[in-house]
CSV table of C-alpha atoms in Angstrom, one decimal:
chain,number,residue,atom,x,y,z
A,22,MET,CA,-15.0,7.4,-26.0
A,23,VAL,CA,-14.0,9.6,-28.8
A,24,GLU,CA,-11.1,8.3,-30.9
A,25,GLN,CA,-8.2,10.8,-30.9
A,26,GLU,CA,-7.2,12.3,-34.4
A,27,ARG,CA,-3.8,11.2,-35.3
A,28,ILE,CA,-1.0,13.6,-36.4
A,29,THR,CA,1.4,12.4,-39.2
A,30,ILE,CA,5.0,12.6,-38.3
A,31,PHE,CA,7.3,13.4,-41.2
A,32,ASP,CA,10.8,12.8,-40.5
A,33,THR,CA,13.4,14.8,-42.5
A,34,THR,CA,16.5,13.9,-40.5
A,35,LEU,CA,18.2,12.3,-43.6
A,36,ARG,CA,17.5,15.3,-45.8
A,37,ASP,CA,17.2,18.6,-43.9
A,38,GLY,CA,19.1,17.2,-40.9
A,39,GLU,CA,21.9,16.1,-43.0
A,40,GLN,CA,22.2,19.7,-44.4
A,41,ALA,CA,23.4,20.8,-41.0
A,42,ALA,CA,27.0,22.1,-41.5
A,43,GLY,CA,29.5,19.2,-41.1
A,44,ALA,CA,26.8,16.5,-40.8
A,45,GLY,CA,28.0,14.2,-43.4
A,46,LEU,CA,26.5,10.7,-43.5
A,47,ASN,CA,27.6,7.8,-45.6
A,48,TRP,CA,24.9,5.5,-47.1
A,49,GLU,CA,25.4,2.7,-44.6
A,50,GLU,CA,24.6,5.2,-41.7
A,51,LYS,CA,21.7,6.6,-43.5
A,52,LEU,CA,20.2,3.2,-44.0
A,53,GLU,CA,20.7,2.3,-40.4
A,54,ILE,CA,19.0,5.5,-39.2
A,55,ALA,CA,16.1,5.0,-41.6
A,56,ARG,CA,15.6,1.5,-40.0
A,57,GLN,CA,15.5,3.1,-36.6
A,58,LEU,CA,13.0,5.7,-37.9
A,59,GLU,CA,10.9,2.8,-39.1
A,60,ARG,CA,11.1,1.1,-35.6
A,61,LEU,CA,10.4,4.5,-34.1
A,62,GLY,CA,7.0,4.5,-36.1
A,63,VAL,CA,7.4,7.6,-38.2
A,64,ASP,CA,4.9,7.9,-41.0
A,65,VAL,CA,7.0,9.5,-43.6
A,66,ILE,CA,10.8,9.4,-44.0
A,67,GLU,CA,12.2,12.1,-46.4
A,68,ALA,CA,15.1,10.1,-47.4
A,69,GLY,CA,17.0,12.7,-49.2
A,70,PHE,CA,17.4,15.0,-52.3
A,71,PRO,CA,18.0,12.7,-55.1
A,72,ALA,CA,18.9,15.3,-57.8
A,73,SER,CA,21.7,16.6,-55.6
A,74,SER,CA,24.1,13.9,-56.5
A,75,PRO,CA,24.2,10.4,-58.0
A,76,GLY,CA,25.3,9.0,-54.5
A,77,ASN,CA,22.3,10.7,-53.0
A,78,LEU,CA,19.9,9.1,-55.5
A,79,GLU,CA,21.3,5.7,-54.9
A,80,THR,CA,21.0,6.1,-51.2
A,81,VAL,CA,17.4,7.2,-51.5
A,82,GLN,CA,16.7,4.3,-53.8
A,83,ARG,CA,18.2,1.7,-51.4
A,84,ILE,CA,16.2,3.2,-48.5
A,85,ALA,CA,13.1,3.0,-50.6
A,86,ARG,CA,13.7,-0.6,-51.5
A,87,GLU,CA,14.6,-1.9,-47.9
A,88,VAL,CA,12.5,0.3,-45.5
A,89,ARG,CA,8.9,-0.8,-46.3
A,90,THR,CA,6.6,0.5,-43.6
A,91,PRO,CA,6.7,4.2,-43.9
A,92,ILE,CA,6.2,6.5,-46.9
A,93,ILE,CA,9.5,7.3,-48.6
A,94,ALA,CA,9.6,10.8,-49.9
A,95,GLY,CA,12.2,12.4,-52.2
A,96,LEU,CA,12.7,16.1,-52.4
A,97,ALA,CA,12.6,18.0,-55.6
A,98,ARG,CA,12.9,21.5,-56.8
A,99,CYS,CA,10.2,22.6,-59.2
A,100,VAL,CA,12.5,21.5,-62.0
A,101,PRO,CA,11.8,18.6,-64.5
A,102,GLY,CA,15.1,16.9,-64.1
A,103,ASP,CA,14.8,17.0,-60.1
A,104,ILE,CA,11.3,15.5,-60.3
A,105,ASP,CA,12.5,12.7,-62.6
A,106,ASP,CA,15.3,11.9,-60.3
A,107,ALA,CA,13.1,11.8,-57.3
A,108,TRP,CA,10.7,9.5,-58.9
A,109,GLU,CA,13.7,7.3,-60.1
A,110,ALA,CA,14.7,7.0,-56.5
A,111,VAL,CA,11.4,6.4,-54.8
A,112,GLN,CA,9.4,4.4,-57.3
A,113,VAL,CA,10.5,1.2,-55.7
A,114,ALA,CA,9.0,2.1,-52.2
A,115,VAL,CA,5.9,0.4,-51.2
A,116,LYS,CA,4.5,4.0,-50.5
A,117,PRO,CA,6.5,6.6,-52.7
A,118,ARG,CA,6.0,10.3,-52.3
A,119,ILE,CA,7.6,13.2,-54.4
A,120,HIS,CA,8.0,16.4,-52.5
A,121,VAL,CA,8.3,19.5,-54.7
A,122,PHE,CA,9.2,23.0,-53.5
A,123,ILE,CA,9.7,26.5,-54.9
A,124,SER,CA,10.3,29.9,-53.3
A,125,SER,CA,7.3,32.1,-52.8
A,126,SER,CA,8.4,35.1,-50.8
A,127,ASP,CA,9.2,38.5,-52.5
A,128,ILE,CA,12.6,38.5,-50.9
A,129,HIS,CA,13.4,35.0,-52.4
A,130,LEU,CA,11.7,36.0,-55.8
A,131,THR,CA,13.7,39.1,-55.9
A,132,HIS,CA,17.3,37.9,-54.7
A,133,GLN,CA,17.3,34.2,-55.4
A,134,LEU,CA,14.9,33.1,-58.3
A,135,ARG,CA,14.5,36.5,-60.1
A,136,LYS,CA,10.9,35.5,-61.1
A,137,SER,CA,7.5,37.2,-61.0
A,138,PRO,CA,4.8,35.7,-58.7
A,139,GLU,CA,3.0,34.5,-61.8
A,140,GLU,CA,6.1,32.8,-63.1
A,141,VAL,CA,6.4,30.9,-59.8
A,142,MET,CA,2.7,30.0,-60.0
A,143,GLU,CA,3.1,28.5,-63.4
A,144,GLN,CA,6.3,26.7,-62.5
A,145,ALA,CA,4.6,25.3,-59.3
A,146,ILE,CA,1.5,24.0,-61.3
A,147,THR,CA,3.5,22.3,-64.0
A,148,SER,CA,5.8,20.7,-61.6
A,149,VAL,CA,3.1,19.3,-59.3
A,150,GLU,CA,1.5,18.0,-62.6
A,151,ARG,CA,4.7,16.3,-63.7
A,152,ALA,CA,5.1,14.6,-60.3
A,153,LYS,CA,1.5,13.6,-60.2
A,154,SER,CA,1.9,11.8,-63.5
A,155,TYR,CA,4.6,9.6,-61.7
A,156,CYS,CA,3.1,9.2,-58.4
A,157,ASP,CA,-0.3,9.7,-56.7
A,158,ASP,CA,1.2,11.1,-53.3
A,159,VAL,CA,2.6,14.5,-54.0
A,160,GLU,CA,3.5,17.1,-51.5
A,161,PHE,CA,4.0,20.9,-52.3
A,162,SER,CA,5.9,23.4,-50.4
A,163,PRO,CA,6.0,27.3,-51.0
A,164,MET,CA,9.4,27.9,-49.5
A,165,ASP,CA,9.7,31.0,-47.1
A,166,ALA,CA,6.0,30.9,-46.6
A,167,THR,CA,6.0,32.8,-43.4
A,168,ARG,CA,7.6,35.9,-45.3
A,169,THR,CA,5.2,35.7,-48.2
A,170,ASP,CA,2.1,37.7,-48.8
A,171,TRP,CA,-0.6,35.5,-47.3
A,172,ASP,CA,-3.0,36.2,-50.2
A,173,PHE,CA,-0.4,34.8,-52.6
A,174,ILE,CA,0.0,31.8,-50.4
A,175,TYR,CA,-3.7,31.1,-50.5
A,176,ARG,CA,-3.7,31.3,-54.4
A,177,LEU,CA,-0.5,29.3,-54.9
A,178,VAL,CA,-1.9,26.4,-52.5
A,179,THR,CA,-5.2,26.4,-54.3
A,180,GLU,CA,-3.7,26.0,-57.6
A,181,ALA,CA,-1.2,23.3,-56.3
A,182,ILE,CA,-4.1,21.3,-54.9
A,183,ASN,CA,-5.9,21.7,-58.4
A,184,ALA,CA,-2.8,20.3,-60.0
A,185,GLY,CA,-2.8,17.3,-57.9
A,186,ALA,CA,-0.9,18.0,-54.5
A,187,THR,CA,-2.3,15.8,-51.8
A,188,THR,CA,-0.1,17.3,-49.1
A,189,ILE,CA,0.5,21.1,-48.8
A,190,ASN,CA,3.4,22.1,-46.4
A,191,ILE,CA,3.6,25.5,-45.2
A,192,PRO,CA,7.3,26.0,-44.0
A,193,ASP,CA,8.7,28.6,-41.8
A,194,THR,CA,11.9,28.2,-43.8
A,195,VAL,CA,14.0,30.8,-41.8
A,196,GLY,CA,12.5,30.5,-38.4
A,197,TYR,CA,10.7,33.9,-38.5
A,198,ALA,CA,7.4,33.2,-37.2
A,199,ILE,CA,6.0,33.3,-33.6
A,200,PRO,CA,3.4,30.8,-32.4
A,201,ASP,CA,0.5,33.0,-32.5
A,202,GLU,CA,1.2,34.5,-35.9
A,203,PHE,CA,1.9,31.1,-37.4
A,204,GLY,CA,-1.2,29.6,-36.1
A,205,ARG,CA,-3.2,32.4,-37.8
A,206,LEU,CA,-1.4,31.6,-41.1
A,207,ILE,CA,-2.6,28.1,-41.0
A,208,ALA,CA,-6.0,28.9,-39.8
A,209,GLY,CA,-6.1,31.4,-42.7
A,210,VAL,CA,-5.1,28.7,-45.3
A,211,PHE,CA,-8.3,26.7,-44.0
A,212,GLU,CA,-10.4,29.6,-44.3
A,213,ASN,CA,-9.3,31.0,-47.7
A,214,VAL,CA,-8.4,27.9,-49.7
A,215,LYS,CA,-11.6,26.5,-51.0
A,216,ASN,CA,-10.3,23.0,-51.9
A,217,ILE,CA,-8.2,22.6,-48.8
A,218,SER,CA,-10.3,19.5,-47.9
A,219,ASN,CA,-8.6,17.7,-50.8
A,220,ALA,CA,-5.1,17.9,-49.1
A,221,THR,CA,-3.5,17.5,-45.8
A,222,ILE,CA,-1.8,20.6,-44.2
A,223,SER,CA,1.8,20.0,-43.1
A,224,VAL,CA,4.2,22.4,-41.4
A,225,HIS,CA,7.9,22.6,-41.5
A,226,CYS,CA,9.4,25.0,-38.8
A,227,HIS,CA,13.0,26.1,-38.3
A,228,ASN,CA,14.5,26.9,-35.0
A,229,ASP,CA,16.3,30.2,-35.7
A,230,LEU,CA,14.4,32.0,-32.8
A,231,GLY,CA,14.1,28.7,-30.8
A,232,LEU,CA,10.4,28.5,-31.5
A,233,ALA,CA,10.3,25.6,-34.0
A,234,SER,CA,8.5,23.1,-31.8
A,235,ALA,CA,6.1,25.7,-30.3
A,236,ASN,CA,5.2,26.8,-33.9
A,237,SER,CA,4.6,23.2,-34.8
A,238,ILE,CA,2.2,22.8,-31.9
A,239,ALA,CA,0.4,26.0,-32.7
A,240,ALA,CA,-0.1,24.9,-36.3
A,241,VAL,CA,-1.6,21.5,-35.1
A,242,GLN,CA,-4.0,23.5,-32.9
A,243,ASN,CA,-5.1,25.3,-36.0
A,244,GLY,CA,-5.7,22.5,-38.3
A,245,ALA,CA,-2.3,21.1,-39.4
A,246,ARG,CA,-2.2,17.3,-39.4
A,247,GLN,CA,1.3,16.5,-40.6
A,248,VAL,CA,4.5,18.0,-38.7
A,249,GLU,CA,8.0,17.8,-40.2
A,250,VAL,CA,10.8,17.1,-37.8
A,251,CYS,CA,14.4,16.1,-37.2
A,252,VAL,CA,15.7,13.8,-34.6
A,253,ASN,CA,17.6,15.9,-32.0
A,254,GLY,CA,16.3,19.0,-33.8
A,255,ILE,CA,19.3,18.9,-36.2
A,256,GLY,CA,19.2,20.7,-39.7
A,257,GLU,CA,20.1,23.9,-41.5
A,258,ARG,CA,21.5,26.8,-39.3
A,259,ALA,CA,19.8,26.4,-35.8
A,260,GLY,CA,18.0,23.2,-36.9
A,261,ASN,CA,14.4,22.0,-37.3
A,262,ALA,CA,11.6,21.2,-35.0
A,263,SER,CA,12.7,18.4,-32.8
A,264,LEU,CA,11.0,15.1,-33.3
A,265,GLU,CA,11.2,14.2,-29.6
A,266,GLU,CA,9.9,17.5,-28.4
A,267,VAL,CA,7.0,17.6,-30.8
A,268,VAL,CA,5.9,13.9,-30.2
A,269,MET,CA,6.2,14.1,-26.5
A,270,ALA,CA,4.3,17.4,-26.2
A,271,ILE,CA,1.5,15.6,-28.1
A,272,HIS,CA,1.8,12.5,-26.0
A,273,THR,CA,2.2,14.3,-22.7
A,274,ARG,CA,-0.5,16.9,-23.3
A,275,GLU,CA,-3.2,14.7,-24.7
A,276,ASP,CA,-5.5,16.2,-22.2
A,277,LEU,CA,-5.1,19.8,-23.9
A,278,LEU,CA,-4.3,18.9,-27.5
A,279,GLY,CA,-6.5,15.8,-28.0
A,280,PHE,CA,-4.2,14.2,-30.6
A,281,THR,CA,-1.9,11.0,-30.9
A,282,THR,CA,0.9,9.7,-33.1
A,283,GLY,CA,1.9,6.4,-34.3
A,284,VAL,CA,5.4,6.9,-32.7
A,285,ASP,CA,6.8,4.1,-30.5
A,286,THR,CA,8.1,6.7,-27.8
A,287,THR,CA,10.3,4.1,-26.2
A,288,GLN,CA,12.5,4.2,-29.3
A,289,ILE,CA,13.3,7.9,-29.1
A,290,TYR,CA,16.3,7.8,-27.0
A,291,ARG,CA,18.1,5.1,-29.1
A,292,ALA,CA,17.2,7.1,-32.3
A,293,SER,CA,18.8,10.3,-30.6
A,294,ARG,CA,21.8,8.4,-29.6
A,295,MET,CA,22.4,6.9,-33.1
A,296,VAL,CA,21.8,10.3,-34.9
A,297,SER,CA,24.4,12.0,-32.5
A,298,ASP,CA,26.9,9.1,-32.8
A,299,TYR,CA,26.7,9.2,-36.7
A,300,THR,CA,26.5,13.0,-37.2
A,301,GLY,CA,29.1,13.7,-34.6
A,302,PHE,CA,26.7,16.4,-33.0
A,303,ALA,CA,26.7,16.0,-29.3
A,304,VAL,CA,23.3,16.4,-27.6
A,305,GLN,CA,23.5,19.3,-25.2
A,306,PRO,CA,23.0,18.2,-21.5
A,307,ASN,CA,19.9,20.3,-21.0
A,308,LYS,CA,18.2,19.3,-24.2
A,309,ALA,CA,14.5,18.4,-23.6
A,310,ILE,CA,13.6,14.8,-23.6
A,311,VAL,CA,17.1,13.3,-24.6
A,312,GLY,CA,19.6,15.5,-22.9
A,313,LEU,CA,21.9,13.9,-20.2
A,314,ASN,CA,20.2,16.1,-17.4
A,315,ALA,CA,16.5,15.7,-18.7
A,316,PHE,CA,15.9,13.1,-15.9
A,317,ARG,CA,18.6,14.1,-13.4
A,318,HIS,CA,17.7,15.8,-10.2
A,319,GLU,CA,20.5,17.4,-8.1
A,320,SER,CA,18.6,20.0,-5.7
A,321,GLY,CA,18.0,18.3,-2.3
A,322,ILE,CA,14.3,19.5,-2.3
A,323,HIS,CA,13.8,17.8,-5.8
A,324,GLN,CA,15.4,14.6,-4.8
A,325,ASP,CA,13.4,14.3,-1.6
A,326,ALA,CA,10.2,14.8,-3.6
A,327,MET,CA,11.3,12.5,-6.2
A,328,LEU,CA,11.8,9.6,-3.7
A,329,LYS,CA,8.3,10.3,-2.4
A,330,ALA,CA,6.7,10.5,-5.8
A,331,PRO,CA,8.4,11.0,-9.2
A,332,ILE,CA,5.5,12.8,-10.6
A,333,THR,CA,6.4,15.8,-8.4
A,334,PHE,CA,9.2,16.8,-10.8
A,335,GLU,CA,8.9,14.5,-13.8
A,336,ILE,CA,6.1,15.1,-16.3
A,337,MET,CA,7.2,11.9,-18.1
A,338,THR,CA,9.1,8.8,-17.2
A,339,PRO,CA,12.6,8.2,-18.5
A,340,GLN,CA,11.2,4.7,-19.6
A,341,SER,CA,8.6,6.3,-21.8
A,342,VAL,CA,11.3,7.7,-24.1
A,343,GLY,CA,13.5,4.6,-23.8
A,344,VAL,CA,16.0,5.9,-21.1
A,345,PRO,CA,16.8,2.9,-19.0
A,346,GLY,CA,15.2,3.4,-15.5
A,347,THR,CA,17.9,1.9,-13.5
A,348,ALA,CA,21.6,2.1,-14.3
A,349,LEU,CA,22.7,-1.6,-14.0
A,350,VAL,CA,26.3,-1.5,-13.6
A,351,LEU,CA,28.4,-4.5,-15.2
A,352,GLY,CA,31.9,-5.4,-14.2
A,353,ARG,CA,34.7,-7.9,-15.2
A,354,GLN,CA,33.0,-10.7,-13.6
A,355,SER,CA,29.7,-10.2,-15.6
A,356,GLY,CA,29.0,-12.9,-18.2
A,357,SER,CA,27.9,-12.5,-21.8
A,358,HIS,CA,24.1,-13.3,-20.9
A,359,ALA,CA,24.3,-10.3,-18.5
A,360,LEU,CA,25.7,-8.1,-21.2
A,361,GLU,CA,23.1,-9.3,-23.8
A,362,ALA,CA,20.3,-8.7,-21.4
A,363,ARG,CA,21.5,-5.2,-20.7
A,364,LEU,CA,22.0,-4.3,-24.3
A,365,HIS,CA,18.5,-5.6,-25.0
A,366,ASP,CA,17.2,-3.3,-22.3
A,367,LEU,CA,19.2,-0.3,-23.9
A,368,GLY,CA,17.5,-1.1,-27.4
A,369,TYR,CA,20.2,-3.1,-29.0
A,370,ASP,CA,19.2,-6.6,-30.6
A,371,VAL,CA,22.7,-8.1,-31.2
A,372,SER,CA,23.3,-11.5,-33.1
A,373,LYS,CA,25.2,-14.2,-31.4
A,374,GLU,CA,28.2,-13.5,-33.8
A,375,ASP,CA,28.1,-9.7,-32.9
A,376,LEU,CA,27.6,-10.5,-29.1
A,377,GLY,CA,30.9,-12.5,-29.3
A,378,ARG,CA,32.8,-9.5,-30.7
A,379,VAL,CA,31.1,-7.0,-28.3
A,380,TYR,CA,31.8,-9.2,-25.3
A,381,VAL,CA,35.5,-9.2,-26.1
A,382,ALA,CA,35.6,-5.4,-26.2
A,383,PHE,CA,33.5,-5.3,-23.0
A,384,LYS,CA,35.9,-7.4,-21.1
A,385,ASP,CA,38.7,-5.3,-22.3
A,386,LEU,CA,36.9,-2.2,-21.0
A,387,ALA,CA,36.1,-3.9,-17.8
A,388,ASP,CA,39.7,-4.6,-17.2
A,389,LYS,CA,40.4,-0.9,-17.5
A,390,LYS,CA,37.3,0.5,-15.4
A,391,GLU,CA,36.1,-0.6,-12.1
A,392,SER,CA,32.5,-0.6,-13.5
A,393,VAL,CA,30.9,-0.3,-16.9
A,394,THR,CA,27.8,1.7,-17.1
A,395,ASP,CA,25.0,2.1,-19.6
A,396,ARG,CA,26.6,5.1,-21.1
A,397,ASP,CA,29.7,3.0,-21.5
A,398,LEU,CA,27.8,0.4,-23.3
A,399,GLU,CA,26.3,2.9,-25.6
A,400,THR,CA,29.9,4.2,-26.5
A,401,LEU,CA,31.0,0.6,-27.0
A,402,MET,CA,28.1,-0.1,-29.4
A,403,GLY,CA,29.0,3.0,-31.3
A,404,GLU,CA,32.6,1.8,-31.6
A,405,ASP,CA,31.4,-1.5,-32.9
A,406,ARG,CA,29.2,0.0,-35.4
A,407,ARG,CA,32.1,2.1,-36.8
A,408,SER,CA,34.6,-0.8,-36.7
A,409,THR,CA,32.5,-3.5,-38.6
A,410,GLY,CA,32.2,-1.4,-41.7
A,411,ASP,CA,34.4,-1.8,-44.9
A,412,ASP,CA,37.3,0.0,-43.1
A,413,ILE,CA,40.1,0.7,-45.5
A,414,TYR,CA,42.8,1.2,-42.8
A,415,THR,CA,42.7,-0.3,-39.3
A,416,LEU,CA,44.5,1.1,-36.3
A,417,ASP,CA,46.8,-1.8,-35.0
A,418,HIS,CA,49.0,-0.1,-32.5
A,419,VAL,CA,49.6,3.3,-31.1
A,420,GLN,CA,52.2,4.7,-28.7
A,421,ALA,CA,52.9,8.3,-27.7
A,422,LEU,CA,55.5,9.9,-25.4
A,423,SER,CA,55.2,13.5,-24.0
A,424,GLY,CA,56.2,15.4,-21.1
A,425,SER,CA,58.3,18.5,-20.2
A,426,PRO,CA,61.0,19.1,-21.6
A,427,ALA,CA,60.4,16.0,-23.7
A,428,VAL,CA,59.6,16.4,-27.4
A,429,PRO,CA,56.2,14.8,-28.0
A,430,THR,CA,56.7,11.7,-30.3
A,431,ALA,CA,54.5,9.0,-31.5
A,432,THR,CA,54.7,5.6,-33.3
A,433,VAL,CA,51.6,4.3,-35.2
A,434,ARG,CA,51.0,1.0,-36.9
A,435,LEU,CA,48.0,0.7,-39.4
A,436,ILE,CA,46.9,-2.3,-41.4
A,437,ASP,CA,46.4,-1.2,-45.0
A,438,PRO,CA,43.9,-2.2,-47.6
A,439,GLU,CA,46.0,-5.2,-48.7
A,440,GLY,CA,46.3,-6.4,-45.0
A,441,GLU,CA,50.0,-5.2,-44.7
A,442,ALA,CA,51.3,-3.5,-41.6
A,443,GLN,CA,52.5,0.1,-42.1
A,444,THR,CA,54.4,1.7,-39.3
A,445,ALA,CA,55.4,5.3,-39.0
A,446,SER,CA,56.8,7.7,-36.2
A,447,ALA,CA,56.6,11.4,-36.0
A,448,ILE,CA,57.1,14.3,-33.6
A,449,GLY,CA,54.5,17.1,-32.9
A,450,THR,CA,53.3,20.0,-30.8
A,451,GLY,CA,51.8,17.4,-28.4
A,452,PRO,CA,51.0,13.7,-28.4
A,453,VAL,CA,47.8,13.9,-30.4
A,454,ASP,CA,49.6,16.1,-33.0
A,455,ALA,CA,52.5,13.5,-33.2
A,456,ILE,CA,50.0,10.8,-33.8
A,457,TYR,CA,48.2,12.6,-36.5
A,458,GLN,CA,51.4,13.4,-38.2
A,459,ALA,CA,52.4,9.7,-38.1
A,460,ILE,CA,49.1,8.5,-39.4
A,461,THR,CA,49.4,11.1,-42.2
A,462,GLN,CA,52.8,9.7,-43.4
A,463,ILE,CA,50.9,6.4,-43.9
A,464,VAL,CA,47.6,7.7,-45.2
A,465,ASP,CA,49.0,10.4,-47.5
A,466,VAL,CA,45.7,12.3,-48.2
A,467,PRO,CA,46.1,16.1,-47.8
A,468,ASN,CA,43.6,17.5,-45.3
A,469,HIS,CA,43.5,19.9,-42.4
A,470,LEU,CA,41.7,19.5,-39.1
A,471,VAL,CA,38.7,21.7,-38.5
A,472,GLU,CA,37.3,20.7,-35.3
A,473,TYR,CA,38.6,18.4,-32.3
A,474,ARG,CA,36.4,17.7,-29.4
A,475,VAL,CA,36.8,15.4,-26.3
A,476,GLU,CA,33.9,14.5,-24.0
A,477,ALA,CA,34.0,12.3,-21.0
A,478,VAL,CA,31.3,9.7,-21.4
A,479,THR,CA,30.7,9.3,-17.6
A,480,GLU,CA,32.1,10.8,-14.4
A,481,GLY,CA,35.5,9.9,-12.9
A,482,LEU,CA,39.1,9.6,-14.0
A,483,ASP,CA,38.5,6.3,-15.6
A,484,SER,CA,35.9,7.6,-17.8
A,485,ILE,CA,35.8,6.6,-21.5
A,486,ALA,CA,37.0,9.5,-23.8
A,487,ASP,CA,34.7,10.1,-26.8
A,488,VAL,CA,36.7,12.0,-29.4
A,489,THR,CA,34.8,13.6,-32.4
A,490,LEU,CA,36.8,15.5,-35.1
A,491,ARG,CA,36.2,16.8,-38.4
A,492,ILE,CA,38.8,17.1,-41.3
A,493,GLU,CA,38.4,19.0,-44.5
A,494,HIS,CA,39.5,17.8,-47.9
A,495,GLU,CA,38.7,19.6,-51.1
A,496,GLY,CA,36.0,21.7,-49.6
A,497,THR,CA,34.2,18.6,-47.9
A,498,ASN,CA,34.2,17.9,-44.3
A,499,TYR,CA,34.5,14.2,-43.0
A,500,ILE,CA,33.5,13.3,-39.4
A,501,GLY,CA,35.6,10.9,-37.4
A,502,ARG,CA,34.8,9.5,-34.0
A,503,GLY,CA,36.8,7.2,-31.6
A,504,ALA,CA,36.4,6.2,-27.9
A,505,ASP,CA,38.8,4.7,-25.4
A,506,THR,CA,39.8,5.2,-21.6
A,507,ASP,CA,43.0,6.5,-23.1
A,508,ILE,CA,42.4,9.9,-24.7
A,509,VAL,CA,45.4,9.4,-27.0
A,510,VAL,CA,44.2,6.1,-28.5
A,511,ALA,CA,40.7,7.6,-28.8
A,512,SER,CA,42.1,10.5,-30.9
A,513,ALA,CA,44.0,8.0,-33.1
A,514,ARG,CA,40.8,6.1,-33.7
A,515,ALA,CA,38.8,9.2,-34.5
A,516,TYR,CA,41.4,10.3,-37.0
A,517,VAL,CA,41.6,6.9,-38.9
A,518,ASP,CA,37.8,6.9,-38.9
A,519,SER,CA,37.7,10.3,-40.6
A,520,LEU,CA,40.4,9.2,-43.2
A,521,ASN,CA,38.4,5.8,-43.9
A,522,ARG,CA,35.1,8.0,-44.6
A,523,LEU,CA,37.2,10.3,-46.8
A,524,LEU,CA,38.8,7.3,-48.9
A,525,ALA,CA,35.5,5.6,-49.0
A,526,SER,CA,33.8,8.7,-50.4
A,527,LYS,CA,36.3,9.1,-53.1
A,528,GLN,CA,36.1,5.3,-54.0
A,529,ARG,CA,32.2,5.7,-54.3
A,530,ALA,CA,32.5,8.7,-56.5
A,531,THR,CA,35.0,6.9,-58.7
A,532,SER,CA,32.7,3.8,-59.1
A,533,VAL,CA,29.7,6.1,-59.9
A,534,MET,CA,31.9,7.9,-62.7
A,535,VAL,CA,32.8,4.5,-64.0
């Protein structure tokens, strides 16, 4: 039997994914996502852009120190200071990589860099050489490659490899290519770059035309052996090639493609939920692989066929991507052992101490609902992750009154950083607005609400409400999330969560300056 060739999976959720508008992650969340990516089995984690801020450098450095199995990459422009910062961040990794990039298309050279092709060539060569002086593993990307003259790409790639690049990434930076065209570009690199055997060809595709995953697979079919992806396909503008789509296409169509990856596909669903929870970006129901409807069948014809043989309408099993096959329902009579077993099935490994805390929250939820489903448990675990951090303010009590013709009023009690209870009351245009006005009286930080979204976690009137919001302060967005069977309480939790993130960010910035 011929051994299948392995495709390297390069995950950039923590770098390009975080660049999605409004997707701010704190360092604890980035570290937890990195650990999940390690469990997932990705080969490379692009942990961030160290030169973008001292906080980003510190976060990449911590990931490099604590996540030991994958290659840890830091992104850098072809600028000496960026490359120096990238090396400072990743040098503690077991397997460090510096990833340098520079624009290559006439459009970018004319309107962005204002440099000639030869100036770009020289800057690329000196930057790769500088990175190589620090690190054996150097990746080079000509940004906007798909709108660049192909002959210039071939020359630029040749010189980058001569300078020491071990991976050459061909990015479709603006999602402009179509699969046949992109495949021909990759094939052209192999045909026209004489030293290409000294480097691995990678691709990084954006989804502006909805073709990122298709373009990535076309590239693999034409010789690319590394694919750069994001969990849930998040990223700049319309996002990046989706990790779950690319990996499961390779896994499901082994017969056609003939490749494999090192990804543990059973960890995909958990990674998807974690990234969605932390970024505040809901996964659309019809999203391939990880969407709510991906393994649901409503048509009578489909249901009948599924009962006879699931293969009739499922090309992969839910279990293969980590979606539990059976929705075991827990209730108020369920014990902690049953809860622990179900959490383990869902991919959560909880300590005895954590289990005790989660079980209290579970019993409280079970008293409010007739039954607690897997989706409820996932929401419960998301709430627990958010509540066990270094919260500055804690929601202790909330009460709201509304109706017609009553004036909406609310009373809120928060526990402040000194452990003291602070109470405030306010009126508003509705109960949620009244609560926000009361909380703002206590946490006096100017901001305005830019997004407010409520989703029902499950069906039924007793469903948990999952509230996601974004507030803006001094040009920066901060995400807040909260969940409860009471929408008003969930909204209060989400607002306090966003304010805690805002205050924690300002504290970190102050400590870095000091």
